[in-house]
CSV table of C-alpha atoms in Angstrom, one decimal:
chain,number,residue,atom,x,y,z
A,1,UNK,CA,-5.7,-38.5,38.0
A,2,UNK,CA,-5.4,-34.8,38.8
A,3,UNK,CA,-4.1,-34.6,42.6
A,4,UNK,CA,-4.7,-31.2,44.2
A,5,UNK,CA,-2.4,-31.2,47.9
A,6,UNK,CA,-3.6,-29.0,50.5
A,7,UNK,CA,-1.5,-27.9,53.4
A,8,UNK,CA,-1.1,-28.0,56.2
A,9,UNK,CA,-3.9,-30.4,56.9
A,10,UNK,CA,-3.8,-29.3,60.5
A,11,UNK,CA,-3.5,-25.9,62.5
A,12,UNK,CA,-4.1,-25.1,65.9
A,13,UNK,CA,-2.2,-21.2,67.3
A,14,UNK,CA,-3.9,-19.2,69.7
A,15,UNK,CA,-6.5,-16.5,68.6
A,16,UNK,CA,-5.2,-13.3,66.9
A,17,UNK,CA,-2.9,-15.4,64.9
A,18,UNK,CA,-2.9,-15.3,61.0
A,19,UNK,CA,-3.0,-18.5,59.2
A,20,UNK,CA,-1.9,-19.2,55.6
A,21,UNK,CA,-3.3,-22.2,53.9
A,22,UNK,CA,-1.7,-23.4,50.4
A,23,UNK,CA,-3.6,-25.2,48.0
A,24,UNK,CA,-1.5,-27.1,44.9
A,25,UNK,CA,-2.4,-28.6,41.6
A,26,UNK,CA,0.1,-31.1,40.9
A,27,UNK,CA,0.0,-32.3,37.9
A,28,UNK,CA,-2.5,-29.5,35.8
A,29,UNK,CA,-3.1,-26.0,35.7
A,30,UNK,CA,-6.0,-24.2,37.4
A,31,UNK,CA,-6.6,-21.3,36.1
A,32,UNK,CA,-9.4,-21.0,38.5
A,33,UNK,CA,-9.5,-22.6,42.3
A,34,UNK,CA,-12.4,-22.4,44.9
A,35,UNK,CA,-12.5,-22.0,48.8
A,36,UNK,CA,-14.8,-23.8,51.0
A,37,UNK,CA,-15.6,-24.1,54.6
A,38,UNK,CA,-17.3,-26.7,56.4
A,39,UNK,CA,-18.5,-26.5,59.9
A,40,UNK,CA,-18.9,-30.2,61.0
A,41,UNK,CA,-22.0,-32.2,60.0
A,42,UNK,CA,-23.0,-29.7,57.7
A,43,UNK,CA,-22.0,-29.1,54.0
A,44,UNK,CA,-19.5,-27.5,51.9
A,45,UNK,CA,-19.9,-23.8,51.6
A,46,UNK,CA,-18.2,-21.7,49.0
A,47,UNK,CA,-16.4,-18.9,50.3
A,48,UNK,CA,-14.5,-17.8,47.4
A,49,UNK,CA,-13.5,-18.4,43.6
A,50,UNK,CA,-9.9,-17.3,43.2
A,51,UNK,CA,-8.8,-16.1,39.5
A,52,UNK,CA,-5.0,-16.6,38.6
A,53,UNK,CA,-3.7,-13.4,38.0
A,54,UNK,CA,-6.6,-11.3,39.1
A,55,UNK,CA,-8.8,-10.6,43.0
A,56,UNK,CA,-11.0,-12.9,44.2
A,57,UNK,CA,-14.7,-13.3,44.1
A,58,UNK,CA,-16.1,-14.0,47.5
A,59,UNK,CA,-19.1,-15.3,48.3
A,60,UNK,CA,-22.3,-12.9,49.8
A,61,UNK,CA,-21.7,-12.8,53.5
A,62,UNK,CA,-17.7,-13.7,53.4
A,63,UNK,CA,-15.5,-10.9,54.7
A,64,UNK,CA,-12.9,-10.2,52.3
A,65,UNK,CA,-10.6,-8.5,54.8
A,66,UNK,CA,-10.5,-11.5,57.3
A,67,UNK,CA,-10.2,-14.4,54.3
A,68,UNK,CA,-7.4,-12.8,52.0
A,69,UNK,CA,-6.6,-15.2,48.8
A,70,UNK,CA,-4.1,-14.8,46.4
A,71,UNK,CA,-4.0,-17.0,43.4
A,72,UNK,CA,0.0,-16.0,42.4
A,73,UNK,CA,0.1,-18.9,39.6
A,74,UNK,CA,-1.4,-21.5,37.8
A,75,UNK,CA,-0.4,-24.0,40.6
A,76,UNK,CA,-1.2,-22.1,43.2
A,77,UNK,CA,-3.3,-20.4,45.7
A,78,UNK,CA,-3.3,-19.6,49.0
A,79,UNK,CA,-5.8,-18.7,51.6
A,80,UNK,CA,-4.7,-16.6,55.1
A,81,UNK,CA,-7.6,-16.4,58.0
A,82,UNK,CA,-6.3,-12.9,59.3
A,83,UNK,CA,-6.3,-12.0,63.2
A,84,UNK,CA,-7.9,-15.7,63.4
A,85,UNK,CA,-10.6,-15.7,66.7
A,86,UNK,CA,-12.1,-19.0,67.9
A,87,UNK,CA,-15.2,-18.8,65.8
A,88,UNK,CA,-12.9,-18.8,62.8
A,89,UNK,CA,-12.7,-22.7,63.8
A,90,UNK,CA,-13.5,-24.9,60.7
A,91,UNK,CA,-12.3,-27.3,58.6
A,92,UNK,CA,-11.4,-25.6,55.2
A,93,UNK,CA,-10.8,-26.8,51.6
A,94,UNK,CA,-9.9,-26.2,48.2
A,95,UNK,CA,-10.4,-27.4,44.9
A,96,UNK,CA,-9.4,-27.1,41.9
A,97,UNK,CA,-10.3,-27.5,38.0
A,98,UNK,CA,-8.2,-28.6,35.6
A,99,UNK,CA,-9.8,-30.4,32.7
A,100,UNK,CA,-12.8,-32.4,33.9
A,101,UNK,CA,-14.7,-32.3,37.7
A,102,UNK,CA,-13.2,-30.2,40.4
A,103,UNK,CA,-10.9,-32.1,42.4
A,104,UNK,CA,-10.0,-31.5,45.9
A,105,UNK,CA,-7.7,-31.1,48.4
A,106,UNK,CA,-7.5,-33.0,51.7
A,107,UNK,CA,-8.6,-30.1,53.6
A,108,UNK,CA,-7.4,-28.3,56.8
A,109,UNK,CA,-9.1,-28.6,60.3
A,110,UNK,CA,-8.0,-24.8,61.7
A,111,UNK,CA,-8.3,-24.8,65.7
A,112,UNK,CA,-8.4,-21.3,67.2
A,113,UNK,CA,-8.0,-21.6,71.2
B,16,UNK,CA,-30.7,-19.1,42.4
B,17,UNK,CA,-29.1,-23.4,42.4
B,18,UNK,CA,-30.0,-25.9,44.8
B,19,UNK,CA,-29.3,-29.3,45.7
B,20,UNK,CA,-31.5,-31.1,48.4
B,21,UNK,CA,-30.4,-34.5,50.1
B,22,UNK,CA,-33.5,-36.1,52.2
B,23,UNK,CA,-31.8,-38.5,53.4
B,24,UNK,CA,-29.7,-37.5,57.0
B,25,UNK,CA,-28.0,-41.0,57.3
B,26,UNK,CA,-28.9,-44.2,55.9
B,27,UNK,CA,-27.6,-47.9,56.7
B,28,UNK,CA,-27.3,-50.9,54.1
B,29,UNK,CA,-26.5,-54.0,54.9
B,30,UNK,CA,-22.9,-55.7,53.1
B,31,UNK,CA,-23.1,-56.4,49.5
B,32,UNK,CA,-26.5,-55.0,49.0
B,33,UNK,CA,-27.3,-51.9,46.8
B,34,UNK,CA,-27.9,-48.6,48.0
B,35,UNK,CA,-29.9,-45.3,46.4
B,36,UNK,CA,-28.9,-42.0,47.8
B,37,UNK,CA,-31.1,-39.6,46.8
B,38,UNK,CA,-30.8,-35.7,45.2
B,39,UNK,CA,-33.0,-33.6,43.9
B,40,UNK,CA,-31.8,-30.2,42.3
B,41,UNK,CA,-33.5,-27.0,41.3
B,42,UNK,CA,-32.6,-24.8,38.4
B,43,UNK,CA,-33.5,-22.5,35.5
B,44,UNK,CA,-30.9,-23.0,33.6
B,45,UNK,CA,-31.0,-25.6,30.9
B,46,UNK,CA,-27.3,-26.7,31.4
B,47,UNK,CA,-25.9,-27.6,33.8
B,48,UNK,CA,-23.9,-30.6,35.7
B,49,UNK,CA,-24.5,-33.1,38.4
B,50,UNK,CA,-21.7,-34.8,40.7
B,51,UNK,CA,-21.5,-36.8,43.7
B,52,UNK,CA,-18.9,-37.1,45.7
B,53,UNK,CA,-17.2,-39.1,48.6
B,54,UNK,CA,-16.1,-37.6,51.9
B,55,UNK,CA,-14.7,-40.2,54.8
B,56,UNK,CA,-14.5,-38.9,58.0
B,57,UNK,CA,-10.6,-38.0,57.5
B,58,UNK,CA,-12.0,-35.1,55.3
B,59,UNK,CA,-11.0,-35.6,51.9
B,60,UNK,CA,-13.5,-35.5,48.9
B,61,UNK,CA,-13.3,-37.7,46.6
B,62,UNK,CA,-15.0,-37.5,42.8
B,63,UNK,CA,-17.3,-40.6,42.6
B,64,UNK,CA,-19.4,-39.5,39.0
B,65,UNK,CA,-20.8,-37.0,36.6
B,66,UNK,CA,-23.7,-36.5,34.6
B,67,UNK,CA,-24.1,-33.4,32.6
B,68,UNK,CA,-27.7,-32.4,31.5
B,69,UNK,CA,-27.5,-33.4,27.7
B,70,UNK,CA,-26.3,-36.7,28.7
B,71,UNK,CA,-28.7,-39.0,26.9
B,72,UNK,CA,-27.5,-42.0,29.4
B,73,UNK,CA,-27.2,-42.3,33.0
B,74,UNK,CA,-23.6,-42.2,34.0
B,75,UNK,CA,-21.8,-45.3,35.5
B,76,UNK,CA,-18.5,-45.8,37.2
B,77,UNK,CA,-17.7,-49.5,38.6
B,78,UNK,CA,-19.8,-49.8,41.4
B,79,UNK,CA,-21.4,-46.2,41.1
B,80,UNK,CA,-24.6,-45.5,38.8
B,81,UNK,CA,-26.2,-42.3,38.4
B,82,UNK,CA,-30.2,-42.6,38.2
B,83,UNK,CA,-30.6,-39.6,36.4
B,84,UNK,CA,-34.5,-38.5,35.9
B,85,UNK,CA,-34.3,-34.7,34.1
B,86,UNK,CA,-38.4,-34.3,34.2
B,87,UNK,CA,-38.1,-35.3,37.8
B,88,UNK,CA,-35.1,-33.3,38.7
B,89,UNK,CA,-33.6,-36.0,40.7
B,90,UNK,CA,-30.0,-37.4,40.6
B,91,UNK,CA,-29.5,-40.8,42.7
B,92,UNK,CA,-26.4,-42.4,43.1
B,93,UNK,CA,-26.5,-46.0,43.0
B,94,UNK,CA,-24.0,-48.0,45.1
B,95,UNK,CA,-24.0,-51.6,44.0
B,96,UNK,CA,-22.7,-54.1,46.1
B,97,UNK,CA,-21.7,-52.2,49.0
B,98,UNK,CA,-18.3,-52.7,51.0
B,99,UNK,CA,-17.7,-51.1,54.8
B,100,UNK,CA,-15.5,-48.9,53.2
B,101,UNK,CA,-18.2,-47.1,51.3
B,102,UNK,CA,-19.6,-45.9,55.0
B,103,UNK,CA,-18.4,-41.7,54.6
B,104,UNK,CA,-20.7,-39.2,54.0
B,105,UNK,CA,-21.8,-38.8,50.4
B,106,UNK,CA,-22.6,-34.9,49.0
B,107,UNK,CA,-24.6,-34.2,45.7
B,108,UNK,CA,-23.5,-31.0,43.7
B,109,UNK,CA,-24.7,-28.8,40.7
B,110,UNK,CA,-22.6,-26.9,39.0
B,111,UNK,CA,-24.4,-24.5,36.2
B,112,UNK,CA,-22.5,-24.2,33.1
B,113,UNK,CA,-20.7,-20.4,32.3
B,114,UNK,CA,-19.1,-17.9,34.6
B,115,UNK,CA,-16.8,-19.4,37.6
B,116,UNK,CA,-18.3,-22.7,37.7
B,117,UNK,CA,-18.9,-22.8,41.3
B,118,UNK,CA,-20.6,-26.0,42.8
B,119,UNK,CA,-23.7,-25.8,44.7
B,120,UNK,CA,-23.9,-28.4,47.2
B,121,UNK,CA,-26.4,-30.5,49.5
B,122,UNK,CA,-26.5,-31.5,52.7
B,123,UNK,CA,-25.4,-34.8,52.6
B,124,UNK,CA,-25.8,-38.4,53.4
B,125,UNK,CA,-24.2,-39.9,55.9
B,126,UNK,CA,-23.8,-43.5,54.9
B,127,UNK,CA,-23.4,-46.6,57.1
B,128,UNK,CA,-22.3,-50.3,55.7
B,129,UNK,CA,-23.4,-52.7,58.3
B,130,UNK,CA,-21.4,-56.0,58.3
């Protein structure tokens, strides 16, 4: 099946660092690729759609100059938390969609001391 | 605007009996899908089943069975047989057909498998 790798699947730098998160499709092209965050026990919320080729959408209430994403290729996007602060602490993942339901990737749990 | 609601915080079922987790979903658009997935408590989340709104039968994949009631606009998810390692927390989504095809998603269930 479709295998979307996230990494690195664990970060923890001191606050005022930026942190770049990659997000792969393996084995299909996604044209299209999605950002969540999820503060724990709670759900998944969507932060941003990136668009190969073209700026993202973010969601109402996401900043766009703290959460830059790029979505260089097909295979690839990537996700930097700018000037990261302790609040900025969460466990983030992406997804992708290929041909059938959006399939994930194994997250990363971002610690800002 | 889409939503998904999940009643149910945390439920417990006892080895090899079934289990309904329930969802209810809210929109005004006439198509639209309806996915459950897995996440275990190392974070990843995995793609249990589907049901898209013009699906004339309820979706089934091995041990998973969607109970899909359109009039009712409820989406249960079925676990037959249940195994400790179906204990994770279980998310409903809705994704509404055009545009980005963003998924909506509820609050979860946090399932427990008792030996």
């Amino acid at each position: 099946g479709a295998v979307v790798s996230q990494h690195p699947s664990r970060v923890i730098c001191k606050s005022g660092t930026s942190v770049k998160i990659e997000c792969r499709s393996l084995d299909f092209q996604a044209t299209t690729m999605f950002w969540y965050r999820q503060f724990p026990k709670q759900s998944l919320m969507l932060m941003a759609t990136s668009n190969e080729g073209s700026k993202a959408t973010y969601e109402q209430g996401v900043e766009k100059d703290k959460f830059l994403i790029n979505h260089a290729s097909l295979t690839l996007s990537t996700l930097t938390v700018t000037s990261a602060h302790p609040e900025d602490s969460s466990f983030y993942i992406c997804s992708a969609r290929g041909v059938g339901p959006q399939h994930f990737g194994d997250g990363t749990r971002l610690s800002i001391l | 605007a889409q939503k998904i609601t999940q009643t149910q915080p945390g439920m417990f079922v006892q080895e090899k009996e079934a289990v309904t987790l329930d969802c209810t979903y809210d929109t005004s658009d006439p198509s639209y899908g309806l996915f459950w997935y897995k996440q275990p408590s190392s974070g990843e989340m995995i793609f249990l089943i589907y049901q898209g709104s013009y699906d004339q039968q309820n979706a089934t994949e091995g041990r998973y069975s969607l109970n899909f009631q359109k009039a009712r606009k409820s989406a249960n998810l079925v676990i037959s047989a249940s195994q400790l390692g179906d204990s994770a927390m279980y998310f409903c989504a809705m994704k509404v057909q055009g545009g980005s095809e963003k998924l909506v998603f509820g609050k979860g269930t946090k399932l427990t498998v008792n030996p």
